[in-house]
Short mmCIF file of C-alpha atoms in Angstrom, two decimals:
data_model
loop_
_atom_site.label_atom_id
_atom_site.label_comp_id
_atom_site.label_asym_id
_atom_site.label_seq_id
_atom_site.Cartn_x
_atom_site.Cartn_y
_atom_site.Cartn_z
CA UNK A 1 -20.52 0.21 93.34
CA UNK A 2 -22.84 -0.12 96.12
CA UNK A 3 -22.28 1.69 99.41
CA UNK A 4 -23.12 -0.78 101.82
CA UNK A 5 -23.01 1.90 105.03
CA UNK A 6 -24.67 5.16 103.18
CA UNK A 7 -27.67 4.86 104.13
CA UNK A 8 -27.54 3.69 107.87
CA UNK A 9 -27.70 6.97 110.16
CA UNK A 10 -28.25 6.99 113.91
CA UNK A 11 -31.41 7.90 112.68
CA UNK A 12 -32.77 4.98 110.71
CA UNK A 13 -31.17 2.43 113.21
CA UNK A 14 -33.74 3.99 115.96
CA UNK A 15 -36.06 3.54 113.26
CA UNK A 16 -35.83 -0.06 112.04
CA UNK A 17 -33.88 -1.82 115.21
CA UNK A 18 -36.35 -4.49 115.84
CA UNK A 19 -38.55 -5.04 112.46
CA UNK A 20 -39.18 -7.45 111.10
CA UNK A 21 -38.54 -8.16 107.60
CA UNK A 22 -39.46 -10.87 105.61
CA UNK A 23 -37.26 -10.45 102.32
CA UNK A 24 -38.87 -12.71 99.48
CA UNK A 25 -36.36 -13.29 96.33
CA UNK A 26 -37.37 -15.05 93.12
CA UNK A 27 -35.23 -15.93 90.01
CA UNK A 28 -33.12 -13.29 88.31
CA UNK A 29 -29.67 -12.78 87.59
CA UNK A 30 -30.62 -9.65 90.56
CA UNK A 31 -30.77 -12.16 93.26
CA UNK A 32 -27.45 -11.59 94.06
CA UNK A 33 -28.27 -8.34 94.82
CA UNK A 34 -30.42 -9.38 98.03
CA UNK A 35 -27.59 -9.92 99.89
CA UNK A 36 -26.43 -6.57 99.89
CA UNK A 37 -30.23 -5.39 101.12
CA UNK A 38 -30.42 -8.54 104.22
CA UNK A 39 -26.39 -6.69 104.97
CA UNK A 40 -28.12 -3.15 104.99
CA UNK A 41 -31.04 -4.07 107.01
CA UNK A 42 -29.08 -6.41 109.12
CA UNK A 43 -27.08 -3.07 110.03
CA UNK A 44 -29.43 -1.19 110.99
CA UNK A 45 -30.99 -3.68 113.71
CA UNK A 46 -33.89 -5.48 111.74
CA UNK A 47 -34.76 -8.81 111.94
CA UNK A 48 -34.79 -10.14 108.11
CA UNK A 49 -36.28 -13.60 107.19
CA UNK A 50 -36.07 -15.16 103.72
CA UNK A 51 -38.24 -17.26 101.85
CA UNK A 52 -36.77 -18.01 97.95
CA UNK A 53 -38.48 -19.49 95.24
CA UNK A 54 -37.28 -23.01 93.58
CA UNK A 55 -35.84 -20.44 90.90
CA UNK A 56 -34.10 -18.07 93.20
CA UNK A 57 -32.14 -21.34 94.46
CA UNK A 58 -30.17 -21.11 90.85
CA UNK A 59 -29.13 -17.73 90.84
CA UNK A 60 -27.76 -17.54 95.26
CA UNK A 61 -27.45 -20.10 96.92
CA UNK A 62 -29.71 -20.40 100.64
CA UNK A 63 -26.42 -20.87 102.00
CA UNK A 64 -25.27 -17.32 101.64
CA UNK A 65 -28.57 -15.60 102.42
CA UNK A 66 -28.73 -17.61 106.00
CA UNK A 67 -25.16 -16.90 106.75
CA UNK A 68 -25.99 -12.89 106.11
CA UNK A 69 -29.29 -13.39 107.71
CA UNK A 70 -28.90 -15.25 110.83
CA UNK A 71 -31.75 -17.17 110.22
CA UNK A 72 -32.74 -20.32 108.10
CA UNK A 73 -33.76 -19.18 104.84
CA UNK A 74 -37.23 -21.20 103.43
CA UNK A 75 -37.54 -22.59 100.45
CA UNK A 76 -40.78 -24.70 100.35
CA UNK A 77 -44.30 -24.53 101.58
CA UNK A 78 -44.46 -28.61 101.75
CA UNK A 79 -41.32 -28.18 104.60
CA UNK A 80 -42.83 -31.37 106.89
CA UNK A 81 -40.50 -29.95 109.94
CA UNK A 82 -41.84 -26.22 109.30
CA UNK A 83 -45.01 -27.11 108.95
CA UNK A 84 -45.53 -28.92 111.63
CA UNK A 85 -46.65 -26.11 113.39
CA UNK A 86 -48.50 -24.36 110.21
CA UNK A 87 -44.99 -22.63 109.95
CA UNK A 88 -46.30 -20.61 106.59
CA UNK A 89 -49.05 -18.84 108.76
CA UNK A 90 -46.81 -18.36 111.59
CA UNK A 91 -44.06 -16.56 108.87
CA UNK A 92 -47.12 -14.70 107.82
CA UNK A 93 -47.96 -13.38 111.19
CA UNK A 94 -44.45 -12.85 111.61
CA UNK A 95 -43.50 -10.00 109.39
CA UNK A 96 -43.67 -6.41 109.70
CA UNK A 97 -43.39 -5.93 105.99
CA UNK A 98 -42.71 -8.21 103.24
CA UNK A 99 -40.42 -6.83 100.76
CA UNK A 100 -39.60 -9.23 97.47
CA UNK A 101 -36.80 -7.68 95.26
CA UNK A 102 -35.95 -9.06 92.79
CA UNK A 103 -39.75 -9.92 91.71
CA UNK A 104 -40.26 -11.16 87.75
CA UNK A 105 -42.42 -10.97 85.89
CA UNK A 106 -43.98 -14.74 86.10
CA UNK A 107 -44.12 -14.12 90.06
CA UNK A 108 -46.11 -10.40 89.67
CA UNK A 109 -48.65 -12.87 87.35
CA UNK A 110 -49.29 -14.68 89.61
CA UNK A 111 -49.51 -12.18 92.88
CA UNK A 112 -52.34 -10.52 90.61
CA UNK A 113 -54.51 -13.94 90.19
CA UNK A 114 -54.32 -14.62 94.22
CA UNK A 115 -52.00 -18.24 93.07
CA UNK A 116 -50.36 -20.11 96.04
CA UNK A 117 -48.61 -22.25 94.21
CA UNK A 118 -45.45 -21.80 96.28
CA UNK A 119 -44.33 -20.64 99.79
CA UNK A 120 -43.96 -17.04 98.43
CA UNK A 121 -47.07 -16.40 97.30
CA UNK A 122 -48.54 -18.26 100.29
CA UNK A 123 -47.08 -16.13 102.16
CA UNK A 124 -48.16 -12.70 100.56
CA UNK A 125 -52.10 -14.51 100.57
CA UNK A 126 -51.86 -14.71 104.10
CA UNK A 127 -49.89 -11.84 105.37
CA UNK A 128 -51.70 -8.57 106.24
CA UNK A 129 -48.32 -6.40 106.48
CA UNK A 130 -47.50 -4.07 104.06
CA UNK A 131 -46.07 -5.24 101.01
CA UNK A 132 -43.46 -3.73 98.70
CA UNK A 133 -41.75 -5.07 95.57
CA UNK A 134 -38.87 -4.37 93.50
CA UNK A 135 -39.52 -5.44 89.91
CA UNK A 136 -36.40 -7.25 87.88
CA UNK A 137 -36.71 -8.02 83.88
CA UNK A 138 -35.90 -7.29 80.88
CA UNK A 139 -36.93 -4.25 79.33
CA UNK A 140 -39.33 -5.32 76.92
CA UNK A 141 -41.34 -7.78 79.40
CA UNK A 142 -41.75 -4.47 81.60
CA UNK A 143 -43.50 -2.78 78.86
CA UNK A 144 -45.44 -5.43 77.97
CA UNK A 145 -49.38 -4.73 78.19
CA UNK A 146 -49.71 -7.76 80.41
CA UNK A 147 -46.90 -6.58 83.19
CA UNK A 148 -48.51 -3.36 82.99
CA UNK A 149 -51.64 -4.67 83.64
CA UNK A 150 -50.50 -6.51 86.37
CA UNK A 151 -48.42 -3.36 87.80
CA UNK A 152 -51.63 -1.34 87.60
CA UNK A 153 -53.45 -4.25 89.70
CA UNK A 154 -50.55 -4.75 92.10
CA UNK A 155 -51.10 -1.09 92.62
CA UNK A 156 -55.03 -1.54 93.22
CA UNK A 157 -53.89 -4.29 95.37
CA UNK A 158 -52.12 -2.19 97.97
CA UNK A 159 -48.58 -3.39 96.60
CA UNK A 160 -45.99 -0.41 96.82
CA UNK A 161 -43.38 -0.50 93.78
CA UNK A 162 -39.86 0.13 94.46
CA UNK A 163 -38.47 0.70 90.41
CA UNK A 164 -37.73 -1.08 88.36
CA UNK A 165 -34.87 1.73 87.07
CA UNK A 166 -33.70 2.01 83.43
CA UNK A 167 -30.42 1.31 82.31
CA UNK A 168 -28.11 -1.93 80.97
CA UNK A 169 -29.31 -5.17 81.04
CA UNK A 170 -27.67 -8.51 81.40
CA UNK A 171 -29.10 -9.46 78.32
CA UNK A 172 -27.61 -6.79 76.33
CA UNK A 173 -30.77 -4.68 75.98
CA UNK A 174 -31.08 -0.67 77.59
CA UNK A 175 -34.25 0.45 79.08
CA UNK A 176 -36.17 0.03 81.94
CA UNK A 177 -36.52 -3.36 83.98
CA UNK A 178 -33.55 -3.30 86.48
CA UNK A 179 -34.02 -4.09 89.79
CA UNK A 180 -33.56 -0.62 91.92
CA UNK A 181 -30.12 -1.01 93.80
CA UNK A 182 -30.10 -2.16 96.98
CA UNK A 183 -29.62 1.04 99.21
CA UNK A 184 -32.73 3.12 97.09
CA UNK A 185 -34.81 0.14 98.36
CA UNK A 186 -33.46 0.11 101.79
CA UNK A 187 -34.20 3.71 102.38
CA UNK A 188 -37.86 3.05 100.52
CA UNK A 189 -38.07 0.28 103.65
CA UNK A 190 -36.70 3.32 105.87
CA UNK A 191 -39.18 5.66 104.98
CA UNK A 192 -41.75 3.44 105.38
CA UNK A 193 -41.22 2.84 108.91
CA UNK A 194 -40.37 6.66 109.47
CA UNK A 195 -43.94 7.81 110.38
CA UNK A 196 -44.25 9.42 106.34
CA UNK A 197 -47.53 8.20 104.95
CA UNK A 198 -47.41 4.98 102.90
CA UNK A 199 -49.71 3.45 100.27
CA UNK A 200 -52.75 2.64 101.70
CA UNK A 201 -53.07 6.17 102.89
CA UNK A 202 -50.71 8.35 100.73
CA UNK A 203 -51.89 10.59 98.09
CA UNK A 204 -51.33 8.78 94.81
CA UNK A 205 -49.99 11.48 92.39
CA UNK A 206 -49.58 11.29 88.86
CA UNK A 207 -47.04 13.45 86.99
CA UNK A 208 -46.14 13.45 83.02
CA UNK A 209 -42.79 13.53 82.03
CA UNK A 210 -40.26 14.24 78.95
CA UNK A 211 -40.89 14.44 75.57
CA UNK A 212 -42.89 12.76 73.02
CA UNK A 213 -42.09 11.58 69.81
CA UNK A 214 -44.33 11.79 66.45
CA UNK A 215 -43.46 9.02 63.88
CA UNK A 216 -42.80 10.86 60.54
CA UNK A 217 -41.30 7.09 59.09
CA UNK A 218 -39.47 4.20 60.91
CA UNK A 219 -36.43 6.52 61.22
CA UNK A 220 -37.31 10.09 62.10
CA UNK A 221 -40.05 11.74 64.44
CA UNK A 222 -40.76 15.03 65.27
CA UNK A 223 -40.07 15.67 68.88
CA UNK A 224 -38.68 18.60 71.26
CA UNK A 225 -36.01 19.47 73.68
CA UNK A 226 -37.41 18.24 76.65
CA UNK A 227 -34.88 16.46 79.13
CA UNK A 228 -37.19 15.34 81.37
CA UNK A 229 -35.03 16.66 84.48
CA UNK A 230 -38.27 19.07 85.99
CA UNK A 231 -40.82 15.81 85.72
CA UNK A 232 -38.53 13.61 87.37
CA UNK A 233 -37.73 15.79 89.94
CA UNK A 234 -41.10 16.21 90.50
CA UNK A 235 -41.99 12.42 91.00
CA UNK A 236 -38.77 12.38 93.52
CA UNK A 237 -40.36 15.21 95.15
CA UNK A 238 -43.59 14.04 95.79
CA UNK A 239 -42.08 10.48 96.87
CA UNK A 240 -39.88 12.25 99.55
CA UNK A 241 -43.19 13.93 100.84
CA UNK A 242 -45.17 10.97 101.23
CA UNK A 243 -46.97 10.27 98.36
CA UNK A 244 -47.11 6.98 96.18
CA UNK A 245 -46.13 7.96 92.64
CA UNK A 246 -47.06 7.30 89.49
CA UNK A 247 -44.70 8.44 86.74
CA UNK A 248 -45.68 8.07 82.76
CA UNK A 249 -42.30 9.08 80.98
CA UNK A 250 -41.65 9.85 77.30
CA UNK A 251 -38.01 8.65 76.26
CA UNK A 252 -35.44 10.55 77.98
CA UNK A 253 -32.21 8.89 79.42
CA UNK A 254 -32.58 9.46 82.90
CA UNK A 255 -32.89 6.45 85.91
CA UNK A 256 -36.58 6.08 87.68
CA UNK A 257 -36.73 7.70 90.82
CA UNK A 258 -36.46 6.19 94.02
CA UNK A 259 -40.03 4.76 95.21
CA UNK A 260 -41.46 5.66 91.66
CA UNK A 261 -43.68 3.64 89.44
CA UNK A 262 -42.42 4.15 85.90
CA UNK A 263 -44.29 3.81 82.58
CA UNK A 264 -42.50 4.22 79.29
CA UNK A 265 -44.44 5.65 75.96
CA UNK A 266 -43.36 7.52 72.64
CA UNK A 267 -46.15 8.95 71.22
CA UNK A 268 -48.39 11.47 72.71
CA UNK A 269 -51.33 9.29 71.90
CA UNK A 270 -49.67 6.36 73.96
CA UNK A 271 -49.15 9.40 76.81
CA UNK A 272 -52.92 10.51 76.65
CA UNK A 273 -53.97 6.79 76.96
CA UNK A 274 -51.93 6.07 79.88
CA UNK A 275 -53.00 9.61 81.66
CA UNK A 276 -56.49 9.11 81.44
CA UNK A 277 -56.07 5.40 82.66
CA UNK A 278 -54.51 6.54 85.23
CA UNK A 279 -55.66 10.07 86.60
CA UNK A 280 -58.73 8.73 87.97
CA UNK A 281 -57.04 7.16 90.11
CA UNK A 282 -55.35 9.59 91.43
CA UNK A 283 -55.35 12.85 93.77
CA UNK A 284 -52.77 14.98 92.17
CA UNK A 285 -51.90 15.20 88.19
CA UNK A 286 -49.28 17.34 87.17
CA UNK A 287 -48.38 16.96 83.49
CA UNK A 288 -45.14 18.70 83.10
CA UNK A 289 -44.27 16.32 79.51
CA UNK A 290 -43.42 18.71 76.99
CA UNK A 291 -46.31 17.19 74.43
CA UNK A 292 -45.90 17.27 70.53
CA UNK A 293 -49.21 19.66 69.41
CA UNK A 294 -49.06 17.75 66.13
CA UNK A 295 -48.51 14.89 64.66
CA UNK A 296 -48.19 13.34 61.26
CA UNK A 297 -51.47 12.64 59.42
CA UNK A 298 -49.95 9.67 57.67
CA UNK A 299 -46.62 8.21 59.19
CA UNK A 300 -44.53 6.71 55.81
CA UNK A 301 -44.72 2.89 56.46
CA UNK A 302 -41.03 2.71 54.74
CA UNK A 303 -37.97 5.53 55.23
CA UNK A 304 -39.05 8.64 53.07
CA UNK A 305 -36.20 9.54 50.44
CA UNK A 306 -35.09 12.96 49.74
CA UNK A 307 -36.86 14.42 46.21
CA UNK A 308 -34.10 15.00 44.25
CA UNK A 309 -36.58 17.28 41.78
CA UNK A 310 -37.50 19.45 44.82
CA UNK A 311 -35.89 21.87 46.94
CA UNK A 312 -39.15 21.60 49.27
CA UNK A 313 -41.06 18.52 51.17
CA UNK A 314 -44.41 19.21 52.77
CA UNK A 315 -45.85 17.16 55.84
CA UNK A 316 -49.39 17.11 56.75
CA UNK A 317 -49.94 17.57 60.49
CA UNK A 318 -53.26 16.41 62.89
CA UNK A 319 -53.36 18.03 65.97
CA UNK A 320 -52.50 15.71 69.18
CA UNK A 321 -54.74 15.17 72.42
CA UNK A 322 -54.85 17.78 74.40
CA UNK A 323 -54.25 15.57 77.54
CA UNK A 324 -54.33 18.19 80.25
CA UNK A 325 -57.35 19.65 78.63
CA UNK A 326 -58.82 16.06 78.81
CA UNK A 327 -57.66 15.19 82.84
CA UNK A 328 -59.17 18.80 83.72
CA UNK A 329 -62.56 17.78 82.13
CA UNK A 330 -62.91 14.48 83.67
CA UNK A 331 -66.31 14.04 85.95
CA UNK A 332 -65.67 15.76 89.43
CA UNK A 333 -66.42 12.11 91.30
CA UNK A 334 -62.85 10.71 88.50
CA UNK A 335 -61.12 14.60 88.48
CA UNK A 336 -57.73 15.10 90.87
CA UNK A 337 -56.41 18.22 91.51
CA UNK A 338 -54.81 19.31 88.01
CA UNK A 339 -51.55 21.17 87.98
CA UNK A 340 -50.40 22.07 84.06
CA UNK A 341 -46.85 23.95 83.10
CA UNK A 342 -46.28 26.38 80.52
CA UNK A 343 -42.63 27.00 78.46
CA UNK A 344 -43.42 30.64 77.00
CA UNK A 345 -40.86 32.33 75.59
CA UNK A 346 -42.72 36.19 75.76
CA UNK A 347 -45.73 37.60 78.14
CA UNK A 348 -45.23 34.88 81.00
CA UNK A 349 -47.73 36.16 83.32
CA UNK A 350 -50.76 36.70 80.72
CA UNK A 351 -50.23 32.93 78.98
CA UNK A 352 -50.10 31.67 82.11
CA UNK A 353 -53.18 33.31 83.19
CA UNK A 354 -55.33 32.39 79.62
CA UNK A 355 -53.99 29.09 80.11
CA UNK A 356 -54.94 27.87 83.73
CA UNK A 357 -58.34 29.40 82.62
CA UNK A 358 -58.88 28.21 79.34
CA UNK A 359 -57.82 24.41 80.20
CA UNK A 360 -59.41 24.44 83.28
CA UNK A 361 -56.40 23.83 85.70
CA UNK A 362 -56.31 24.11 89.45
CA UNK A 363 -52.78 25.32 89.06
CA UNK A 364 -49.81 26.33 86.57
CA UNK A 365 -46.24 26.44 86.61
CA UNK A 366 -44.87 28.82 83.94
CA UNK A 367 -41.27 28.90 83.05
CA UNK A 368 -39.49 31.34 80.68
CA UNK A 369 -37.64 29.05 78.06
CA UNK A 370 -35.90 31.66 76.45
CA UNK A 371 -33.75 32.79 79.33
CA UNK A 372 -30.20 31.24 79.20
CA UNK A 373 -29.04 28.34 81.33
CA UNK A 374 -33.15 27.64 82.64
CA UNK A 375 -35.37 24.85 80.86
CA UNK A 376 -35.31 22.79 78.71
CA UNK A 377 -32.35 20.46 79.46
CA UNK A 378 -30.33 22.69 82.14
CA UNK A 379 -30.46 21.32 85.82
CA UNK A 380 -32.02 24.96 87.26
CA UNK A 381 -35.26 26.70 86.70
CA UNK A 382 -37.48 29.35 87.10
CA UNK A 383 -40.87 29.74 87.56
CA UNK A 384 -44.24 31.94 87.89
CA UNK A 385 -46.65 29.39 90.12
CA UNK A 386 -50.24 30.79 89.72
CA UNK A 387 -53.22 28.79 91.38
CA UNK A 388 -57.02 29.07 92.30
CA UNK A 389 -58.52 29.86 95.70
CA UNK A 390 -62.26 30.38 97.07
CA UNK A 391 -61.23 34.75 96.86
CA UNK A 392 -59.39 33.94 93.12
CA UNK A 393 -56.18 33.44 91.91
CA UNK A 394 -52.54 33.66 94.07
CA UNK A 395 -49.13 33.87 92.62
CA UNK A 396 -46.09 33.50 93.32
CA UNK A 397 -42.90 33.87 91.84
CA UNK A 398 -39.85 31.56 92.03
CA UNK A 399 -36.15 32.97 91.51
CA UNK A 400 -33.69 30.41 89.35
CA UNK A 401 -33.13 27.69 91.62
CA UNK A 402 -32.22 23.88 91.40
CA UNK A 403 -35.12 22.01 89.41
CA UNK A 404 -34.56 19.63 92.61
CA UNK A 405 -35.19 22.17 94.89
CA UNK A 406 -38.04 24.00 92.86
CA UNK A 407 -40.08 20.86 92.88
CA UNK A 408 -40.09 20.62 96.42
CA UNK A 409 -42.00 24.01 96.48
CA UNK A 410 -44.39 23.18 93.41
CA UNK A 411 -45.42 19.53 94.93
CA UNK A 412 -46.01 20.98 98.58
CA UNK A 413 -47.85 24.15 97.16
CA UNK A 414 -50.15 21.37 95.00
CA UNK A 415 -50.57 18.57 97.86
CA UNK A 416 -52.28 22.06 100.04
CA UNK A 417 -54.40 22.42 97.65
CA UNK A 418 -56.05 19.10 97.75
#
């Protein structure tokens, strides 16, 4: 359930009474959700327009988005009383921000290619505000090389992503593709009018998370214990402290951070591509994935059957891409500041040491697996931060604390260093 009233503090209604928001909804079975996010920023004193596409019309009707809104809600750029006065420009001008949650997958297609086709996309052609959107579909159109694409462009194109989170779907599928509830984006629109930087001027950080998973046949990989908890604390961490936030996740079963861009792969082969896509790019890496070394040489193309003759079975192993290895080497004018981790279970300081210098890291966060209750899969952690200055290397050590709370101190320790 929803809490409609969580998020509105004394606080936030100083900081959005007066805004203006125009809310843009297209079709999804998550349109009914944008009546819960007019309610919230109705609440806390903002002035909220809406503008629907012809699809949106099926799923809520205008009806109940005016009576939440106050206002009358648009529905076509061809409006002969609206646009009497070039009412689409005037909208434009209008806004503060334009927020569109749910946005599908045909309406991010066509934001990419510049198409104003409808008042929507008018709209976003002609508005300078800041623009944020909350992705809605189902989880295999997300992944999709073509929505990825087009989230990489929206990115390029100053769009902020709210989401999408992973979970159930309407249509019966699990994985990521839901639309981010409605108070996560309220307090993205919150933050955004809270003085923190935003995404035209925010360090764009991008952080590694999980495990991977090497195909030994279609029904058994090689993989590790990895939860994913430290990387995804880390991507909440850097959103909270301004930064726009890129997260590329091997499969774990946890929801996308608030505020975090989200891209799903198995393989470490699929993680290397979408690092070195995407590092460039960026200010800040941090690849805390917990990254098969091998793989197999051969993956079976059919389930491999037990030898009933033999009491032994022996796989053939490749090494993987050593993707921090590869960020670290990238040309200084493509290179961001690289932060690696290190699970050791023995000699903590000295691995991390030959590490940060043999890959070539600005920084390395090395845990001790071995000790009980920290790592892999617990919610605390430990950890030995090491980084390079102009006079060498500093350290410092961090006692067992909340991953939560330990990425706080490992994101502001890297964002100095930029």
């Amino acid at each position: 359930m929803v809490s409609i009233s969580a998020s509105v503090t004394p606080t936030t209604l100083s900081t959005l009474a007066g805004k203006r928001i125009l809310l843009g909804i297209s079709a999804g079975i998550a349109a009914y959700k944008s009546a819960l996010i007019v309610r919230l920023l109705k609440q806390a004193g903002c002035e909220v327009r809406v503008v629907m596409t012809s699809g949106a019309q099926a799923f809520i009707t205008p009806l109940t988005l005016q009576a939440l809104s106050g206002e009358p809600v648009r529905t076509s750029l061809l409006d002969p009383e609206a646009e009497a006065g070039m009412g689409h420009i005037e909208l434009a001008r209008w806004a503060d921000i334009i927020l569109i949650a749910p946005a599908t997958a045909d309406l991010m297609a066509r934001l990419v290619h510049g198409m104003a086709d409808d008042l929507l996309t008018t709209l976003c052609l002609a508005s300078e505000a800041p623009r944020l959107i909350a992705p809605a579909m189902n989880q295999a159109m997300w992944r999709h090389p073509a929505t990825q694409r087009n989230v990489t462009q929206l990115h390029a194109d100053g769009w902020q992503l709210i989401g999408p989170a992973a979970g159930d779907q309407a249509c019966g599928d699990v994985g990521p593709g839901r639309m981010s509830e409605p108070d996560a984006i309220f307090e993205v629109v919150a933050r955004l009018f809270s003085g923190a930087p935003q995404a035209g001027n925010a360090p764009h950080v991008v952080i590694t998370a999980g495990p991977t998973r090497e195909a030994l046949d279609p029904v058994r990989y090689l993989s590790n214990h990895s939860s994913g908890k430290m990387g995804y604390a880390l991507a909440a961490a850097a959103v909270a402290q301004g930064a726009t936030v890129t997260l590329i996740s091997g499969p774990v079963a946890l929801p996308t951070p608030n505020g975090v861009t989200r891209i799903d792969v198995e393989s470490a082969e699929q993680m290397h591509q979408e690092a070195m896509r995407w590092a460039p790019e960026a200010a800040l890496f941090i690849g805390c994935a917990a990254v098969a070394d091998y793989r197999s040489a051969s993956p079976a193309e059919h389930k491999l059957k037990k030898q009933e003759d033999s009491d032994t079975f022996t796989l053939t192993l490749i090494k993987n891409p050593d993707i921090i290895a590869d960020v670290a080497a990238l040309p200084t004018e493509q290179r961001p500041l690289v932060v690696g981790f290190a699970a050791e279970t023995q000699q903590l300081e000295h691995y991390a040491h030959d590490k940060l210098k043999r890959k070539g890291l600005d920084m390395i966060v090395a845990n001790d697996v071995s000790q009980a209750g920290l790592g892999f899969g617990s919610n605390e952690n430990a950890a030995l931060l090491l980084w390079r200055t102009a006079q060498g290397t500093e350290q410092r050590l961090e006692s067992p604390q909340p991953k939560t709370q330990l990425a706080q101190v490992i994101v502001r320790q890297a964002l100095s260093l930029i």
